[in-house]
Short mmCIF file of C-alpha atoms and ligand atoms in Angstrom, two decimals:
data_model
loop_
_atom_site.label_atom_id
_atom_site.label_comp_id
_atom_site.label_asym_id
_atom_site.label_seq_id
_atom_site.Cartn_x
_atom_site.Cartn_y
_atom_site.Cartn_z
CA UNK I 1 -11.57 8.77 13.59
CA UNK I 2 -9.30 10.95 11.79
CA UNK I 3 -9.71 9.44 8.54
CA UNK I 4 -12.86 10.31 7.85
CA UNK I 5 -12.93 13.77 9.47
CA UNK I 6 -10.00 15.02 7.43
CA UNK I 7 -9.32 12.44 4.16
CA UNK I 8 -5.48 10.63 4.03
CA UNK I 9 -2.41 12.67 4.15
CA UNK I 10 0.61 11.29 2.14
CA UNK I 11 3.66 12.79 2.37
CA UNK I 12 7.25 12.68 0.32
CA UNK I 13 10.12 13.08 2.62
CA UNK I 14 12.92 13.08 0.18
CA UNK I 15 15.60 13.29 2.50
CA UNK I 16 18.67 15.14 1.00
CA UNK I 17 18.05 13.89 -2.17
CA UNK I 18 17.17 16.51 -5.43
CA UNK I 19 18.57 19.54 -6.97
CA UNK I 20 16.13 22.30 -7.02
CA UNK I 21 15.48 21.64 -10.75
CA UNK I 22 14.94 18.49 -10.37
CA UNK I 23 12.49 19.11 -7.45
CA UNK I 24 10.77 21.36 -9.96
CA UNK I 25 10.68 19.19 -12.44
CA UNK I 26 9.05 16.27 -9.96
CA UNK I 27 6.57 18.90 -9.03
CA UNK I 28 5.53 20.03 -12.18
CA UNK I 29 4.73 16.67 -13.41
CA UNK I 30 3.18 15.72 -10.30
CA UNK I 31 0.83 18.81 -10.27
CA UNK I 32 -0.12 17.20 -14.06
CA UNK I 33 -1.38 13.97 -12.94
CA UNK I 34 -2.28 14.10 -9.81
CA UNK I 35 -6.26 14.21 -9.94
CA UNK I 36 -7.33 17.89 -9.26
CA UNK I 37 -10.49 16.78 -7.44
CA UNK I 38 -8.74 14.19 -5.29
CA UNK I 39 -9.44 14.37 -1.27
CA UNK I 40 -6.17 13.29 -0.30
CA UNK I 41 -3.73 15.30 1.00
CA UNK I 42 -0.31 15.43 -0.45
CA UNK I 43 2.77 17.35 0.84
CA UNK I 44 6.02 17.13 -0.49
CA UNK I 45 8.76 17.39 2.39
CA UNK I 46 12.11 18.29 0.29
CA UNK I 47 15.33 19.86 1.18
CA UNK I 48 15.87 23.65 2.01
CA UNK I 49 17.45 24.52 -0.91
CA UNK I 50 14.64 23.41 -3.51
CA UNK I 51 11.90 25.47 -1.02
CA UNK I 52 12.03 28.69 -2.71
CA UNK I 53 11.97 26.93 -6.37
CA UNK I 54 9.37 24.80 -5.54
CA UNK I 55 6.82 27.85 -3.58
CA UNK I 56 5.52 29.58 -6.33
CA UNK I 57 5.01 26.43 -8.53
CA UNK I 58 2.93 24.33 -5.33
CA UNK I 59 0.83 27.89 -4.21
CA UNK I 60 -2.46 27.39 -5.49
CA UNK I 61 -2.08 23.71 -5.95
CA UNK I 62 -3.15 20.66 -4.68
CA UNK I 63 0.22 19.73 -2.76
CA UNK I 64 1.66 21.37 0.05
CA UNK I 65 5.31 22.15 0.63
CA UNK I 66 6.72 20.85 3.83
CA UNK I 67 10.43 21.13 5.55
CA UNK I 68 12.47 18.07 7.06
CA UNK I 69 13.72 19.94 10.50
CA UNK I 70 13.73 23.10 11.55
CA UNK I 71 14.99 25.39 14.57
CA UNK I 72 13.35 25.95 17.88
CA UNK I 73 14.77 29.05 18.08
CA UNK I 74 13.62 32.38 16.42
CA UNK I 75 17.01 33.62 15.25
CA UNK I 76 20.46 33.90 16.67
CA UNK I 77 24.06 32.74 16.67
CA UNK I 78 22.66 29.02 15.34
CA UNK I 79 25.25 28.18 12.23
CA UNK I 80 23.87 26.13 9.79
CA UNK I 81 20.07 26.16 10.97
CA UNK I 82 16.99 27.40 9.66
CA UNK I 83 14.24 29.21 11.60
CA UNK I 84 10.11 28.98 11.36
CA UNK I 85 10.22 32.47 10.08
CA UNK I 86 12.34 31.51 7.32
CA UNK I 87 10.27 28.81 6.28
CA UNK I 88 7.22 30.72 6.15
CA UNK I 89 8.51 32.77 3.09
CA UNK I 90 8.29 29.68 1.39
CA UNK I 91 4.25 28.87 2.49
CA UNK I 92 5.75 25.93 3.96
CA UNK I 93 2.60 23.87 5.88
CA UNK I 94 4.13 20.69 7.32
CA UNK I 95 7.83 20.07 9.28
CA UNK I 96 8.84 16.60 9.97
CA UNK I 97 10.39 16.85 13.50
CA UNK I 98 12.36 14.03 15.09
CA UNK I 99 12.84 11.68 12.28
CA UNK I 100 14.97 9.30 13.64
CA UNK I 101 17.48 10.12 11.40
CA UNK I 102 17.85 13.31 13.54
CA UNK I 103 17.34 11.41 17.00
CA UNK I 104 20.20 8.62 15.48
CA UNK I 105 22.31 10.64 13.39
CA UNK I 106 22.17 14.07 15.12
CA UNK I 107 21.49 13.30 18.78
CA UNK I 108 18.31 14.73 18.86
CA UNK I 109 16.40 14.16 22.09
CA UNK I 110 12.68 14.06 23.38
CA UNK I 111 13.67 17.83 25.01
CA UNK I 112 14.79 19.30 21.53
CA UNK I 113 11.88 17.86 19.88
CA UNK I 114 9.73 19.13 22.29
CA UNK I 115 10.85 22.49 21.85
CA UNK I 116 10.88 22.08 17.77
CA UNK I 117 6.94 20.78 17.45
CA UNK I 118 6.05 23.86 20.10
CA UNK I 119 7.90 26.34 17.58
CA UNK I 120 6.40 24.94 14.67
CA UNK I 121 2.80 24.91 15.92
CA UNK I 122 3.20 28.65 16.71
CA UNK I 123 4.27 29.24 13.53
CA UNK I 124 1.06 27.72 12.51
CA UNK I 125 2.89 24.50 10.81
CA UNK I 126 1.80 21.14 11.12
CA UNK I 127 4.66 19.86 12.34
CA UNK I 128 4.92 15.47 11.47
CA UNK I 129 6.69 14.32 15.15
CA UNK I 130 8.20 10.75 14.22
CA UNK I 131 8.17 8.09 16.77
CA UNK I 132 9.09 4.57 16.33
CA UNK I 133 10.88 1.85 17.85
CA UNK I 134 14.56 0.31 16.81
CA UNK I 135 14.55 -3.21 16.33
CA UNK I 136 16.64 -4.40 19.30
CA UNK I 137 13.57 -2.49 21.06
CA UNK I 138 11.22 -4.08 19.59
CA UNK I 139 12.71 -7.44 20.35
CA UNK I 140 12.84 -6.39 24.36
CA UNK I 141 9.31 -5.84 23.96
CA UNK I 142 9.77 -2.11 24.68
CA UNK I 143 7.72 -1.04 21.72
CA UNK I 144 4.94 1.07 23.50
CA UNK I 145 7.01 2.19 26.24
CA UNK I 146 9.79 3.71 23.57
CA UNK I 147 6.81 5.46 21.66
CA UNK I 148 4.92 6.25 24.88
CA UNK I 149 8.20 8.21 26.58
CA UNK I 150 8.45 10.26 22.46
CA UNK I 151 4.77 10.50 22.62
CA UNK I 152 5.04 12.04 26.36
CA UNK I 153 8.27 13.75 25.47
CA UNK I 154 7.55 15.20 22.49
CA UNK I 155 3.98 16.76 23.36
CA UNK I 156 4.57 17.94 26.21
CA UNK I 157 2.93 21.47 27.28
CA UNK I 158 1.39 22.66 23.51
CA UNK I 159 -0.18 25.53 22.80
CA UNK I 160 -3.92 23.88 23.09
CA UNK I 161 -5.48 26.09 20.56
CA UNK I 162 -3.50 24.68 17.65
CA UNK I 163 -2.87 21.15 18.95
CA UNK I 164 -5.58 19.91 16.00
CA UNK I 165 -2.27 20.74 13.22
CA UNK I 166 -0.38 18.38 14.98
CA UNK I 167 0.47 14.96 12.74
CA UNK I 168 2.28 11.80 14.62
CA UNK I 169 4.26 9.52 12.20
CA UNK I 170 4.69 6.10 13.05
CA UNK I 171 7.81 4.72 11.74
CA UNK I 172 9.35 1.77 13.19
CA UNK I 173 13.37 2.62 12.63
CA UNK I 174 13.96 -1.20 11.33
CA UNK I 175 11.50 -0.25 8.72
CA UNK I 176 12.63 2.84 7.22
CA UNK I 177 14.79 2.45 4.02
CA UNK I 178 14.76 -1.62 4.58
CA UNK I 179 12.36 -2.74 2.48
CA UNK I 180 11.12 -4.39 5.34
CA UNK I 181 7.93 -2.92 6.00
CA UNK I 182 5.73 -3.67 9.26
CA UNK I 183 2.79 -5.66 8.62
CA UNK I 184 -0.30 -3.88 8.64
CA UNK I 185 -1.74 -5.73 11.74
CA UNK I 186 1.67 -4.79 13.35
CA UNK I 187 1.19 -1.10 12.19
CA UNK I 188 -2.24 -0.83 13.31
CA UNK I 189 -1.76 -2.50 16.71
CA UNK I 190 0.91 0.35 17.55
CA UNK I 191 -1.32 3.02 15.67
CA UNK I 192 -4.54 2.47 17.91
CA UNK I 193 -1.91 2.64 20.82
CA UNK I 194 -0.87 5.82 19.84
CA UNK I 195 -4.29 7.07 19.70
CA UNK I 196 -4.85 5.46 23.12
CA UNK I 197 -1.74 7.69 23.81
CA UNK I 198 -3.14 11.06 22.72
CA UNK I 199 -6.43 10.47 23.96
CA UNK I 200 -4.81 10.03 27.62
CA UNK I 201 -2.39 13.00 27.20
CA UNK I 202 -4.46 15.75 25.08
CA UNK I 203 -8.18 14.59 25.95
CA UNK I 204 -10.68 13.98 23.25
CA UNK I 205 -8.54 16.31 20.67
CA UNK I 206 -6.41 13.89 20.35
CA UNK I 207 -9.12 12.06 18.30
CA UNK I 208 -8.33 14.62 15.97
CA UNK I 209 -4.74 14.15 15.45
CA UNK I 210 -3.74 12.45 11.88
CA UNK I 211 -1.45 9.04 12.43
CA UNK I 212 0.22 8.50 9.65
CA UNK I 213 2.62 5.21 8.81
CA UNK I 214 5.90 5.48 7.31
CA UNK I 215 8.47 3.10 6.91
CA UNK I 216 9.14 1.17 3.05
CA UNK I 217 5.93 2.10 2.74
CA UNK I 218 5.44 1.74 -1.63
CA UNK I 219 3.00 1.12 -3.89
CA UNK I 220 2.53 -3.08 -3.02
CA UNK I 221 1.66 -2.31 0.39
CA UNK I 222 -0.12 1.22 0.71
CA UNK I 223 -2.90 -0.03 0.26
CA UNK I 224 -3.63 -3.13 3.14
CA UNK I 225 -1.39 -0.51 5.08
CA UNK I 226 -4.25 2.41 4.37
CA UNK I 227 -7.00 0.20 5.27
CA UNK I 228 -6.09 -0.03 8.81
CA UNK I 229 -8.50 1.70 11.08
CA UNK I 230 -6.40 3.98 12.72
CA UNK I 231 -3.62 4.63 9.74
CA UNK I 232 -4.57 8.21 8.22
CA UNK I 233 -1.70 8.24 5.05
CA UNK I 234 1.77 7.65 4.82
CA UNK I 235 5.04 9.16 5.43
CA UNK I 236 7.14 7.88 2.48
CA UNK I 237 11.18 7.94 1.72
CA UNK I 238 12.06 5.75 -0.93
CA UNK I 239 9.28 5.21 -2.85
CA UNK I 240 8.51 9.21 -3.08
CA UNK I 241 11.68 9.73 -4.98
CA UNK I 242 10.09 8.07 -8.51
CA UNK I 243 7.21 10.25 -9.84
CA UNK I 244 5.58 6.52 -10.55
CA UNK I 245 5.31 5.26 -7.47
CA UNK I 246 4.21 8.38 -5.35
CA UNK I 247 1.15 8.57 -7.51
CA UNK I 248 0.30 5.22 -7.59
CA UNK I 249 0.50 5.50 -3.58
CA UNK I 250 -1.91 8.79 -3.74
CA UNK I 251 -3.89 6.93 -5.60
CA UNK I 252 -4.36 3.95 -3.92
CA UNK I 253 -5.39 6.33 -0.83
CA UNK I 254 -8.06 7.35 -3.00
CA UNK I 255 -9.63 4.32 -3.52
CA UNK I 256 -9.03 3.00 -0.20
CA UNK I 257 -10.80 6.65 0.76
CA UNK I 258 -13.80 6.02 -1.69
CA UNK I 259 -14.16 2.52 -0.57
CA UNK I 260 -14.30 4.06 2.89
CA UNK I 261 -17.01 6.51 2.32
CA UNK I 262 -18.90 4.27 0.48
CA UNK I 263 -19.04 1.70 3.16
CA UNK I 264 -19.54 3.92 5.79
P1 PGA Y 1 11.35 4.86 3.50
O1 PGA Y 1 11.55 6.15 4.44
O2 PGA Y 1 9.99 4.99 2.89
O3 PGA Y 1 12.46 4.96 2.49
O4 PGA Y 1 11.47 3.66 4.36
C1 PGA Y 1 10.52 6.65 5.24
C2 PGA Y 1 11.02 7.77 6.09
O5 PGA Y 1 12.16 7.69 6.56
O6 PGA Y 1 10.30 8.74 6.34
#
């Protein structure tokens, strides 16, 4: 199981919220506290404009800088967008693909995605590929068949050698910014699907492959949420945003992860 193998990975997406300064500021203080011997894995996914700000304070730390979207394309006539190269000035390690605030908002198909997590794993990114069901979906019992045709979709044809960096995030759209969070037997019934999933489509690597939950995931829930067999850390909006509550969330995954070794 993933867990073990590589410790939790939580992740801030912060959506387009923070200045640069206050992105350094956040970071700062979160380097502070943020127990330097801890085994989880923390990335903070922030805007563009706070990457180069944030780089030289997170190099040599204990969290990782990650990007929100990026371009599948090296360079070209591509207003507005940003490329892997131009990420990688920044030491960026992780890009959320296909949020579906990008699949809702900004039409962005199982095709595009496709093309976005290839990009990103040859730039030697993990790239975080969101899946997740709406809740009229969900309701037509199309749960697994939504996130099987992403799944499919999205993975489709990747470079084998670096198919290890790959993360999936679970987040059921109904979820995300709602408060309403999916139950953890809810979460982990989809999760171990999703590992059923990447077992069929990648083989036994996709064993490897960290499945992480996101969706008003805070600090009252992490925790039965991070006890799930198959749910390796979080992808979290909201609750990121306040210094507070993103530590208490890493270190909840900490204890769950101690708790873990200890039993096992
Ligand atoms: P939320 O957002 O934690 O605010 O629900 C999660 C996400 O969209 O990644």
């Amino acid at each position: 199981m993933a867990k073990f193998q590589k410790g939790f990975l939580i992740v801030a997406n912060w959506k387009m919220n923070k200045t640069a300064k206050e992105a350094v500021d956040f970071a700062k203080e979160l380097i502070n506290v943020v127990d330097k011997e801890t085994a989880v894995n923390i990335a903070l996914c922030v805007p563009f404009t706070a990457l180069g700000a944030l780089a030289p304070i997170c190099v040599g730390s204990n969290i990782a800088l990650g990007a929100q979207n990026m371009n599948s394309e090296p360079s070209g006539a591509f207003t507005g967008e940003i490329s892997a190269q131009m990420l990688c000035e920044f030491f960026v390690t992780y890009v959320i693909i296909g949020h579906s605030e990008r699949r809702i908002i900004f039409y962005e198909d199982n095709a595009l995605i496709n093309k976005k997590v290839k990009a990103a794993l040859n730039a030697n990114f993990c790239p975080i590929l969101c899946v997740g069901e709406t809740i009229e979906e969900r309701q037509a019992g199309k749960t697994l068949k939504i996130i099987g045709q992403q799944i499919e979709g999205g993975l489709k044809d990747l470079p084998r050698e670096k198919i290890e960096n790959l993360v999936i995030a679970y987040e059921p759209v109904w979820a995300i910014g709602t408060g309403k969070t999916a139950t953890a037997q809810m979460a982990q019934e989809v999760h171990a699907a999703i590992r059923g999933m990447l077992k069929k489509q990648l083989g036994s690597i996709g064993n490897k492959i960290r499945i992480i939950y996101g969706g008003s995931m805070k600090p009252d829930n992490a925790e039965e949420l991070l006890m799930q067999p198959d749910i390796d850390g979080g992808l979290i909006g909201g609750a990121s945003l306040v210094l507070q509550s993103f530590v208490e969330i890493i270190e909840l995954a900490q204890k769950v992860a101690e708790h873990n070794n200890a039993y096992y």
